[in-house]
Amino acid sequence: MTNKHALLVILLSAIAYYLFAYTTARTDFNKVFTYYSILFIAFVLLYKYSKLSTKWLIVSGILLRLIFLFAIPNLSDDFYRFIWDGRAIANGINPYLILPQNNPNLISNGIELYKGMGSMNGSHFTCYPPLNQFAFTIPAIISENGILISTIMMRLTLIISDIIALYFGLKILEHLNIEKRKILLYFINPFIIIELTGNLHYEGMMIAFLSASIYYLLKNKNHLSAILWAFAVSIKLIPLLFIPLFYKKLGLKKLLIYGTLVLIVNAILFLPFIDKELIQNFSSSIELYFQNFEFNASIYYIVREIGFWIKGYNIIGIVGKITPFIIISIAALISLIRKNNKIDILFTSMLFLIVCYYILASVVHPWYIAIPLFLSVFTKYKFPVIWSFTIIFSYSAYVNHNYKENLWLVFLEYLIVIIFFIIEIIQTTSPSETKHNKLPL
């Protein structure tokens, strides 16, 4: 593909992103799927066939993100809760102690925000860790009125987060002697641009801290790495899952110090919100997540059907209590049997662990796939790139306001990913995980 053709593809992508951001509702799945497919094809063409330099494709990725700047997120309503929590803090209210449904008039635009987030979101206590809450507060400090200004501020914050993840991602690739172009599998992927920049999900900020932490871990700056890892955990709790995998790289003593630092930093970050009801409310929201919610699951749906057949009712409460122990066991097993002292193997272990977690989970929202996609950049596996496309099938659940998943499309989503994963496993002929497949996709 010539540079002229590549620029044309970027221009067409810009038009598609604009139409996606400003003219598409999530209830119109045909439009969502069509625009997303066009954008994904353009992404593949640019990554695989374009002769444009990595630098220019990175610049195009930043410019494409800016198209969303004035758009209200159209695929997720979580941002309403983000704004609510941030404005609560700005007004001196502890967001861990109030329910939006009981306090719609406490903050500016409170009723509008509660209607936007929906009764399900507004009827439970916030589950977002403290550093995430501080990030929500930034837009409220700038302006406590209106929705658009808040979304613009959040979006700029998340674009900066993506650039930070890009910066450290490039440094990690250089350290591992992997071609830097691979970072584009993450940075110009329409999934990342739409879900993180477009829909304002803070996985992007978590990955920014995670990437910096991993880089300093590679440089044996363990204390700095642990502090940054704690920041990532204080955005989203999921990075806690990976800490046992550092056992062979750090050794038991250093691992205990590392984990203790992560816990201490998180405890300090919780101090501004400390209250006797904090632990109860926060843990109740986490428990509710594991034992009540269902969305875009795979193995869990099979287990659920078996439960209906045997028990005659939904066994999510039982499964939700067992699943964490299964994941902890898998994490312990991977940390003991794999040579995670080698960085390339460590990345693969992290990828396998997070995929195991999502395969067993009862809830797999689209934006969750950002983590395995980022990790895959540093491995020879590319099935998460495929997943970043098939995940769009999950939005078929929003075709009508009553919300009903199309389980055939969910099945197709996971079937395609599993097939590609099996193919990649079969094609892995070398016992060493230091050699990386040079195929772009």
GROMACS .gro file of C-alpha atoms in nm:
model
  441
    1MET     CA    1   0.000   0.000   0.000
    2THR     CA    2   0.143   0.337  -0.100
    3ASN     CA    3   0.151   0.630   0.140
    4LYS     CA    4  -0.123   0.797  -0.063
    5HIS     CA    5  -0.350   0.495  -0.021
    6ALA     CA    6  -0.266   0.475   0.349
    7LEU     CA    7  -0.362   0.840   0.398
    8LEU     CA    8  -0.689   0.770   0.218
    9VAL     CA    9  -0.759   0.480   0.455
   10ILE     CA   10  -0.690   0.711   0.752
   11LEU     CA   11  -0.929   0.972   0.609
   12LEU     CA   12  -1.202   0.710   0.560
   13SER     CA   13  -1.138   0.588   0.915
   14ALA     CA   14  -1.180   0.943   1.043
   15ILE     CA   15  -1.519   0.967   0.868
   16ALA     CA   16  -1.626   0.629   1.010
   17TYR     CA   17  -1.517   0.729   1.362
   18TYR     CA   18  -1.713   1.054   1.332
   19LEU     CA   19  -2.027   0.871   1.220
   20PHE     CA   20  -1.978   0.612   1.494
   21ALA     CA   21  -1.932   0.875   1.765
   22TYR     CA   22  -2.201   1.126   1.670
   23THR     CA   23  -2.472   0.938   1.477
   24THR     CA   24  -2.481   0.585   1.620
   25ALA     CA   25  -2.684   0.450   1.913
   26ARG     CA   26  -2.599   0.118   2.076
   27THR     CA   27  -2.956  -0.001   2.014
   28ASP     CA   28  -2.879   0.006   1.641
   29PHE     CA   29  -2.654  -0.300   1.634
   30ASN     CA   30  -2.646  -0.313   1.254
   31LYS     CA   31  -2.488   0.033   1.241
   32VAL     CA   32  -2.255  -0.043   1.532
   33PHE     CA   33  -2.134  -0.363   1.369
   34THR     CA   34  -2.101  -0.209   1.020
   35TYR     CA   35  -1.893   0.092   1.128
   36TYR     CA   36  -1.683  -0.119   1.362
   37SER     CA   37  -1.612  -0.372   1.087
   38ILE     CA   38  -1.508  -0.094   0.848
   39LEU     CA   39  -1.278   0.051   1.113
   40PHE     CA   40  -1.126  -0.287   1.194
   41ILE     CA   41  -1.056  -0.360   0.826
   42ALA     CA   42  -0.892  -0.017   0.795
   43PHE     CA   43  -0.682  -0.092   1.105
   44VAL     CA   44  -0.562  -0.422   0.956
   45LEU     CA   45  -0.476  -0.254   0.626
   46LEU     CA   46  -0.278   0.020   0.800
   47TYR     CA   47  -0.090  -0.220   1.027
   48LYS     CA   48  -0.021  -0.497   0.781
   49TYR     CA   49   0.015  -0.324   0.444
   50SER     CA   50   0.086   0.044   0.505
   51LYS     CA   51   0.436   0.176   0.440
   52LEU     CA   52   0.375   0.471   0.670
   53SER     CA   53   0.621   0.479   0.957
   54THR     CA   54   0.520   0.375   1.307
   55LYS     CA   55   0.561   0.738   1.412
   56TRP     CA   56   0.305   0.864   1.161
   57LEU     CA   57   0.057   0.588   1.247
   58ILE     CA   58   0.092   0.685   1.614
   59VAL     CA   59   0.016   1.047   1.524
   60SER     CA   60  -0.291   0.931   1.328
   61GLY     CA   61  -0.401   0.729   1.633
   62ILE     CA   62  -0.391   1.042   1.850
   63LEU     CA   63  -0.580   1.249   1.591
   64LEU     CA   64  -0.846   0.979   1.553
   65ARG     CA   65  -0.899   0.984   1.929
   66LEU     CA   66  -0.956   1.360   1.919
   67ILE     CA   67  -1.256   1.304   1.690
   68PHE     CA   68  -1.446   1.180   1.997
   69LEU     CA   69  -1.365   1.491   2.201
   70PHE     CA   70  -1.713   1.647   2.195
   71ALA     CA   71  -1.914   1.323   2.176
   72ILE     CA   72  -2.127   1.186   2.458
   73PRO     CA   73  -2.042   0.813   2.499
   74ASN     CA   74  -2.292   0.607   2.306
   75LEU     CA   75  -2.212   0.246   2.397
   76SER     CA   76  -2.193   0.273   2.776
   77ASP     CA   77  -2.367   0.472   3.047
   78ASP     CA   78  -2.103   0.411   3.317
   79PHE     CA   79  -1.962   0.761   3.270
   80TYR     CA   80  -2.271   0.906   3.440
   81ARG     CA   81  -2.170   0.723   3.758
   82PHE     CA   82  -1.812   0.846   3.715
   83ILE     CA   83  -1.935   1.206   3.699
   84TRP     CA   84  -2.166   1.147   3.997
   85ASP     CA   85  -1.885   1.011   4.215
   86GLY     CA   86  -1.647   1.289   4.114
   87ARG     CA   87  -1.897   1.564   4.189
   88ALA     CA   88  -1.983   1.400   4.520
   89ILE     CA   89  -1.615   1.420   4.624
   90ALA     CA   90  -1.588   1.780   4.502
   91ASN     CA   91  -1.880   1.864   4.732
   92GLY     CA   92  -1.723   1.693   5.030
   93ILE     CA   93  -1.945   1.384   5.008
   94ASN     CA   94  -1.798   1.036   5.048
   95PRO     CA   95  -1.913   0.841   4.736
   96TYR     CA   96  -1.868   0.508   4.918
   97LEU     CA   97  -2.145   0.599   5.163
   98ILE     CA   98  -2.429   0.719   4.938
   99LEU     CA   99  -2.664   0.566   4.683
  100PRO     CA  100  -2.755   0.787   4.385
  101GLN     CA  101  -3.111   0.655   4.385
  102ASN     CA  102  -3.162   0.783   4.742
  103ASN     CA  103  -2.982   1.114   4.695
  104PRO     CA  104  -3.060   1.249   4.345
  105ASN     CA  105  -3.048   1.614   4.452
  106LEU     CA  106  -2.720   1.616   4.644
  107ILE     CA  107  -2.510   1.725   4.347
  108SER     CA  108  -2.540   1.937   4.035
  109ASN     CA  109  -2.736   1.760   3.756
  110GLY     CA  110  -2.795   1.476   4.005
  111ILE     CA  111  -3.131   1.366   3.870
  112GLU     CA  112  -3.004   1.371   3.510
  113LEU     CA  113  -2.695   1.170   3.610
  114TYR     CA  114  -2.905   0.914   3.799
  115LYS     CA  115  -3.137   0.867   3.502
  116GLY     CA  116  -2.834   0.834   3.274
  117MET     CA  117  -2.658   0.568   3.482
  118GLY     CA  118  -2.978   0.367   3.524
  119SER     CA  119  -3.144   0.219   3.829
  120MET     CA  120  -2.920  -0.089   3.839
  121ASN     CA  121  -2.603   0.123   3.862
  122GLY     CA  122  -2.758   0.382   4.091
  123SER     CA  123  -2.896   0.130   4.338
  124HIS     CA  124  -2.561  -0.004   4.463
  125PHE     CA  125  -2.261   0.156   4.628
  126THR     CA  126  -1.970   0.257   4.410
  127CYS     CA  127  -1.712  -0.015   4.342
  128TYR     CA  128  -1.438   0.207   4.200
  129PRO     CA  129  -1.110   0.224   4.401
  130PRO     CA  130  -0.980   0.557   4.541
  131LEU     CA  131  -0.735   0.665   4.270
  132ASN     CA  132  -1.011   0.610   4.016
  133GLN     CA  133  -1.232   0.832   4.235
  134PHE     CA  134  -0.967   1.105   4.234
  135ALA     CA  135  -0.959   1.081   3.854
  136PHE     CA  136  -1.339   1.124   3.849
  137THR     CA  137  -1.296   1.439   4.059
  138ILE     CA  138  -1.079   1.620   3.802
  139PRO     CA  139  -1.375   1.712   3.574
  140ALA     CA  140  -1.578   1.823   3.878
  141ILE     CA  141  -1.300   2.063   3.982
  142ILE     CA  142  -1.305   2.219   3.635
  143SER     CA  143  -1.685   2.244   3.616
  144GLU     CA  144  -1.968   2.117   3.834
  145ASN     CA  145  -2.238   2.191   3.576
  146GLY     CA  146  -2.331   2.018   3.254
  147ILE     CA  147  -2.228   1.681   3.118
  148LEU     CA  148  -2.027   1.768   2.807
  149ILE     CA  149  -1.743   1.954   2.983
  150SER     CA  150  -1.702   1.661   3.222
  151THR     CA  151  -1.680   1.410   2.936
  152ILE     CA  152  -1.425   1.630   2.755
  153MET     CA  153  -1.203   1.643   3.065
  154MET     CA  154  -1.229   1.267   3.121
  155ARG     CA  155  -1.152   1.204   2.757
  156LEU     CA  156  -0.841   1.421   2.758
  157THR     CA  157  -0.723   1.241   3.073
  158LEU     CA  158  -0.769   0.903   2.905
  159ILE     CA  159  -0.595   1.014   2.583
  160ILE     CA  160  -0.296   1.117   2.795
  161SER     CA  161  -0.314   0.776   2.966
  162ASP     CA  162  -0.302   0.603   2.627
  163ILE     CA  163   0.004   0.808   2.532
  164ILE     CA  164   0.176   0.708   2.857
  165ALA     CA  165   0.095   0.340   2.789
  166LEU     CA  166   0.233   0.390   2.437
  167TYR     CA  167   0.556   0.543   2.571
  168PHE     CA  168   0.628   0.263   2.818
  169GLY     CA  169   0.500  -0.002   2.577
  170LEU     CA  170   0.762   0.107   2.324
  171LYS     CA  171   1.031   0.094   2.593
  172ILE     CA  172   0.927  -0.259   2.691
  173LEU     CA  173   0.933  -0.373   2.327
  174GLU     CA  174   1.281  -0.225   2.291
  175HIS     CA  175   1.394  -0.407   2.605
  176LEU     CA  176   1.258  -0.736   2.472
  177ASN     CA  177   1.406  -0.674   2.128
  178ILE     CA  178   1.064  -0.692   1.961
  179GLU     CA  179   0.975  -0.469   1.667
  180LYS     CA  180   0.820  -0.146   1.794
  181ARG     CA  181   0.549  -0.154   1.529
  182LYS     CA  182   0.369  -0.417   1.737
  183ILE     CA  183   0.250  -0.145   1.976
  184LEU     CA  184   0.013  -0.039   1.697
  185LEU     CA  185  -0.188  -0.358   1.756
  186TYR     CA  186  -0.297  -0.178   2.071
  187PHE     CA  187  -0.265   0.192   1.996
  188ILE     CA  188  -0.450   0.220   1.662
  189ASN     CA  189  -0.688  -0.068   1.728
  190PRO     CA  190  -1.045   0.068   1.691
  191PHE     CA  191  -1.147  -0.134   1.996
  192ILE     CA  192  -0.910   0.069   2.216
  193ILE     CA  193  -1.000   0.400   2.054
  194ILE     CA  194  -1.375   0.340   2.088
  195GLU     CA  195  -1.391   0.169   2.428
  196LEU     CA  196  -1.132   0.374   2.618
  197THR     CA  197  -1.138   0.716   2.451
  198GLY     CA  198  -1.492   0.698   2.313
  199ASN     CA  199  -1.674   0.528   2.599
  200LEU     CA  200  -1.455   0.666   2.879
  201HIS     CA  201  -1.342   0.345   3.046
  202TYR     CA  202  -1.052   0.380   3.286
  203GLU     CA  203  -0.882   0.055   3.188
  204GLY     CA  204  -0.668   0.293   2.983
  205MET     CA  205  -0.541   0.471   3.295
  206MET     CA  206  -0.485   0.139   3.469
  207ILE     CA  207  -0.280   0.012   3.173
  208ALA     CA  208  -0.076   0.334   3.179
  209PHE     CA  209   0.030   0.266   3.539
  210LEU     CA  210   0.070  -0.104   3.462
  211SER     CA  211   0.300  -0.041   3.166
  212ALA     CA  212   0.519   0.195   3.369
  213SER     CA  213   0.532  -0.053   3.657
  214ILE     CA  214   0.633  -0.341   3.431
  215TYR     CA  215   0.904  -0.132   3.269
  216TYR     CA  216   1.061  -0.044   3.604
  217LEU     CA  217   1.028  -0.407   3.710
  218LEU     CA  218   1.238  -0.497   3.405
  219LYS     CA  219   1.492  -0.239   3.522
  220ASN     CA  220   1.495  -0.401   3.869
  221LYS     CA  221   1.354  -0.085   4.031
  222ASN     CA  222   1.119  -0.298   4.240
  223HIS     CA  223   1.001  -0.037   4.488
  224LEU     CA  224   0.905   0.214   4.221
  225SER     CA  225   0.741  -0.067   4.026
  226ALA     CA  226   0.538  -0.171   4.332
  227ILE     CA  227   0.414   0.186   4.392
  228LEU     CA  228   0.305   0.219   4.028
  229TRP     CA  229   0.144  -0.126   4.046
  230ALA     CA  230  -0.048  -0.007   4.352
  231PHE     CA  231  -0.170   0.292   4.152
  232ALA     CA  232  -0.292   0.052   3.879
  233VAL     CA  233  -0.475  -0.154   4.144
  234SER     CA  234  -0.630   0.167   4.279
  235ILE     CA  235  -0.779   0.229   3.935
  236LYS     CA  236  -0.900  -0.128   3.879
  237LEU     CA  237  -0.850  -0.419   4.119
  238ILE     CA  238  -0.764  -0.672   3.848
  239PRO     CA  239  -0.380  -0.623   3.857
  240LEU     CA  240  -0.380  -0.786   4.203
  241LEU     CA  241  -0.429  -1.111   4.015
  242PHE     CA  242  -0.084  -1.093   3.854
  243ILE     CA  243   0.133  -1.036   4.163
  244PRO     CA  244   0.185  -1.408   4.246
  245LEU     CA  245   0.338  -1.451   3.899
  246PHE     CA  246   0.640  -1.244   4.010
  247TYR     CA  247   0.747  -1.517   4.252
  248LYS     CA  248   1.026  -1.664   4.037
  249LYS     CA  249   1.152  -1.327   3.918
  250LEU     CA  250   1.164  -1.163   4.262
  251GLY     CA  251   1.197  -1.456   4.499
  252LEU     CA  252   0.977  -1.501   4.807
  253LYS     CA  253   1.128  -1.224   5.022
  254LYS     CA  254   1.120  -0.955   4.753
  255LEU     CA  255   0.772  -1.069   4.644
  256LEU     CA  256   0.641  -1.024   5.000
  257ILE     CA  257   0.796  -0.676   5.013
  258TYR     CA  258   0.649  -0.595   4.672
  259GLY     CA  259   0.301  -0.713   4.769
  260THR     CA  260   0.319  -0.535   5.105
  261LEU     CA  261   0.408  -0.208   4.932
  262VAL     CA  262   0.111  -0.248   4.699
  263LEU     CA  263  -0.123  -0.303   4.996
  264ILE     CA  264   0.022  -0.015   5.201
  265VAL     CA  265  -0.008   0.235   4.914
  266ASN     CA  266  -0.369   0.128   4.854
  267ALA     CA  267  -0.447   0.158   5.225
  268ILE     CA  268  -0.306   0.513   5.223
  269LEU     CA  269  -0.516   0.602   4.917
  270PHE     CA  270  -0.830   0.481   5.099
  271LEU     CA  271  -0.759   0.701   5.405
  272PRO     CA  272  -0.950   1.009   5.276
  273PHE     CA  273  -1.261   0.791   5.251
  274ILE     CA  274  -1.219   0.595   5.574
  275ASP     CA  275  -1.544   0.523   5.755
  276LYS     CA  276  -1.687   0.233   5.949
  277GLU     CA  277  -1.929   0.161   5.663
  278LEU     CA  278  -1.665   0.183   5.389
  279ILE     CA  279  -1.551  -0.180   5.397
  280GLN     CA  280  -1.905  -0.312   5.418
  281ASN     CA  281  -2.034  -0.100   5.128
  282PHE     CA  282  -1.730  -0.154   4.903
  283SER     CA  283  -1.721  -0.530   4.963
  284SER     CA  284  -2.097  -0.561   4.912
  285SER     CA  285  -2.060  -0.405   4.566
  286ILE     CA  286  -1.775  -0.645   4.479
  287GLU     CA  287  -1.980  -0.941   4.607
  288LEU     CA  288  -2.281  -0.822   4.409
  289TYR     CA  289  -2.066  -0.811   4.095
  290PHE     CA  290  -1.947  -1.172   4.135
  291GLN     CA  291  -2.274  -1.325   4.251
  292ASN     CA  292  -2.549  -1.136   4.068
  293PHE     CA  293  -2.438  -0.996   3.735
  294GLU     CA  294  -2.419  -1.183   3.404
  295PHE     CA  295  -2.296  -1.055   3.068
  296ASN     CA  296  -2.108  -1.198   2.771
  297ALA     CA  297  -1.984  -1.503   2.962
  298SER     CA  298  -1.858  -1.828   2.808
  299ILE     CA  299  -1.796  -2.130   3.032
  300TYR     CA  300  -2.014  -1.975   3.300
  301TYR     CA  301  -2.318  -1.988   3.070
  302ILE     CA  302  -2.259  -2.359   3.014
  303VAL     CA  303  -2.230  -2.415   3.390
  304ARG     CA  304  -2.546  -2.209   3.441
  305GLU     CA  305  -2.741  -2.430   3.203
  306ILE     CA  306  -2.615  -2.743   3.380
  307GLY     CA  307  -2.726  -2.580   3.706
  308PHE     CA  308  -3.075  -2.517   3.570
  309TRP     CA  309  -3.091  -2.882   3.460
  310ILE     CA  310  -2.974  -3.022   3.794
  311LYS     CA  311  -3.095  -2.767   4.049
  312GLY     CA  312  -3.379  -2.602   3.863
  313TYR     CA  313  -3.259  -2.248   3.933
  314ASN     CA  314  -2.977  -2.005   3.852
  315ILE     CA  315  -2.668  -2.112   4.052
  316ILE     CA  316  -2.474  -1.787   4.001
  317GLY     CA  317  -2.450  -1.739   4.379
  318ILE     CA  318  -2.273  -2.073   4.418
  319VAL     CA  319  -2.051  -2.028   4.112
  320GLY     CA  320  -1.960  -1.674   4.219
  321LYS     CA  321  -1.823  -1.805   4.550
  322ILE     CA  322  -1.623  -2.087   4.390
  323THR     CA  323  -1.473  -1.904   4.089
  324PRO     CA  324  -1.230  -1.682   4.288
  325PHE     CA  325  -1.073  -1.993   4.447
  326ILE     CA  326  -1.033  -2.155   4.105
  327ILE     CA  327  -0.860  -1.844   3.971
  328ILE     CA  328  -0.632  -1.822   4.277
  329SER     CA  329  -0.539  -2.187   4.225
  330ILE     CA  330  -0.462  -2.127   3.857
  331ALA     CA  331  -0.249  -1.823   3.948
  332ALA     CA  332  -0.056  -2.026   4.206
  333LEU     CA  333  -0.003  -2.310   3.959
  334ILE     CA  334   0.122  -2.079   3.682
  335SER     CA  335   0.354  -1.901   3.925
  336LEU     CA  336   0.512  -2.231   4.031
  337ILE     CA  337   0.540  -2.433   3.708
  338ARG     CA  338   0.634  -2.167   3.452
  339LYS     CA  339   0.975  -1.998   3.417
  340ASN     CA  340   0.841  -1.652   3.493
  341ASN     CA  341   1.189  -1.523   3.578
  342LYS     CA  342   1.219  -1.484   3.198
  343ILE     CA  343   1.031  -1.168   3.103
  344ASP     CA  344   0.886  -1.295   2.777
  345ILE     CA  345   0.746  -1.601   2.955
  346LEU     CA  346   0.613  -1.377   3.234
  347PHE     CA  347   0.410  -1.178   2.980
  348THR     CA  348   0.268  -1.500   2.835
  349SER     CA  349   0.179  -1.621   3.185
  350MET     CA  350   0.000  -1.294   3.259
  351LEU     CA  351  -0.189  -1.324   2.931
  352PHE     CA  352  -0.294  -1.683   2.999
  353LEU     CA  353  -0.402  -1.601   3.355
  354ILE     CA  354  -0.622  -1.305   3.260
  355VAL     CA  355  -0.778  -1.506   2.976
  356CYS     CA  356  -0.852  -1.792   3.220
  357TYR     CA  357  -1.015  -1.540   3.451
  358TYR     CA  358  -1.238  -1.397   3.178
  359ILE     CA  359  -1.326  -1.740   3.038
  360LEU     CA  360  -1.458  -1.839   3.382
  361ALA     CA  361  -1.617  -1.503   3.468
  362SER     CA  362  -1.990  -1.437   3.467
  363VAL     CA  363  -1.932  -1.081   3.339
  364VAL     CA  364  -1.700  -0.989   3.051
  365HIS     CA  365  -1.772  -0.635   2.943
  366PRO     CA  366  -1.611  -0.538   2.610
  367TRP     CA  367  -1.361  -0.293   2.762
  368TYR     CA  368  -1.216  -0.571   2.981
  369ILE     CA  369  -1.036  -0.709   2.674
  370ALA     CA  370  -0.802  -0.408   2.678
  371ILE     CA  371  -0.578  -0.586   2.932
  372PRO     CA  372  -0.516  -0.911   2.739
  373LEU     CA  373  -0.482  -0.708   2.419
  374PHE     CA  374  -0.206  -0.494   2.572
  375LEU     CA  375  -0.026  -0.794   2.720
  376SER     CA  376  -0.041  -0.982   2.389
  377VAL     CA  377   0.173  -0.712   2.224
  378PHE     CA  378   0.471  -0.851   2.417
  379THR     CA  379   0.402  -1.216   2.333
  380LYS     CA  380   0.378  -1.424   2.017
  381TYR     CA  381   0.001  -1.466   2.062
  382LYS     CA  382  -0.241  -1.256   1.861
  383PHE     CA  383  -0.577  -1.414   1.942
  384PRO     CA  384  -0.662  -1.113   2.167
  385VAL     CA  385  -0.650  -0.899   1.851
  386ILE     CA  386  -0.917  -1.127   1.705
  387TRP     CA  387  -1.110  -1.101   2.030
  388SER     CA  388  -1.095  -0.722   2.006
  389PHE     CA  389  -1.306  -0.760   1.693
  390THR     CA  390  -1.547  -1.038   1.795
  391ILE     CA  391  -1.621  -0.863   2.125
  392ILE     CA  392  -1.847  -0.628   1.927
  393PHE     CA  393  -2.100  -0.914   1.907
  394SER     CA  394  -2.176  -0.857   2.276
  395TYR     CA  395  -2.343  -0.525   2.191
  396SER     CA  396  -2.625  -0.716   2.023
  397ALA     CA  397  -2.771  -0.736   2.376
  398TYR     CA  398  -2.874  -0.369   2.351
  399VAL     CA  399  -3.088  -0.400   2.038
  400ASN     CA  400  -3.386  -0.311   2.253
  401HIS     CA  401  -3.413  -0.136   2.589
  402ASN     CA  402  -3.525  -0.456   2.762
  403TYR     CA  403  -3.169  -0.596   2.725
  404LYS     CA  404  -3.150  -0.953   2.604
  405GLU     CA  405  -2.830  -1.124   2.496
  406ASN     CA  406  -2.812  -1.308   2.168
  407LEU     CA  407  -2.641  -1.624   2.293
  408TRP     CA  408  -2.572  -1.744   1.939
  409LEU     CA  409  -2.358  -1.436   1.878
  410VAL     CA  410  -2.191  -1.481   2.218
  411PHE     CA  411  -2.114  -1.839   2.116
  412LEU     CA  412  -1.976  -1.718   1.780
  413GLU     CA  413  -1.759  -1.457   1.956
  414TYR     CA  414  -1.586  -1.716   2.174
  415LEU     CA  415  -1.578  -1.989   1.908
  416ILE     CA  416  -1.376  -1.770   1.670
  417VAL     CA  417  -1.134  -1.667   1.948
  418ILE     CA  418  -1.085  -2.025   2.068
  419ILE     CA  419  -1.022  -2.150   1.715
  420PHE     CA  420  -0.752  -1.885   1.660
  421PHE     CA  421  -0.601  -1.961   1.999
  422ILE     CA  422  -0.582  -2.335   1.922
  423ILE     CA  423  -0.425  -2.261   1.582
  424GLU     CA  424  -0.161  -2.044   1.750
  425ILE     CA  425  -0.086  -2.315   2.006
  426ILE     CA  426  -0.046  -2.575   1.730
  427GLN     CA  427   0.180  -2.343   1.531
  428THR     CA  428   0.407  -2.298   1.831
  429THR     CA  429   0.681  -2.543   1.744
  430SER     CA  430   0.975  -2.386   1.928
  431PRO     CA  431   1.015  -2.472   2.299
  432SER     CA  432   1.155  -2.127   2.361
  433GLU     CA  433   0.912  -1.839   2.413
  434THR     CA  434   1.173  -1.585   2.322
  435LYS     CA  435   1.109  -1.610   1.950
  436HIS     CA  436   0.822  -1.397   1.832
  437ASN     CA  437   0.606  -1.461   1.534
  438LYS     CA  438   0.671  -1.179   1.288
  439LEU     CA  439   0.328  -1.206   1.125
  440PRO     CA  440   0.144  -0.882   1.192
  441LEU     CA  441  -0.185  -1.056   1.264
   0.00000   0.00000   0.00000
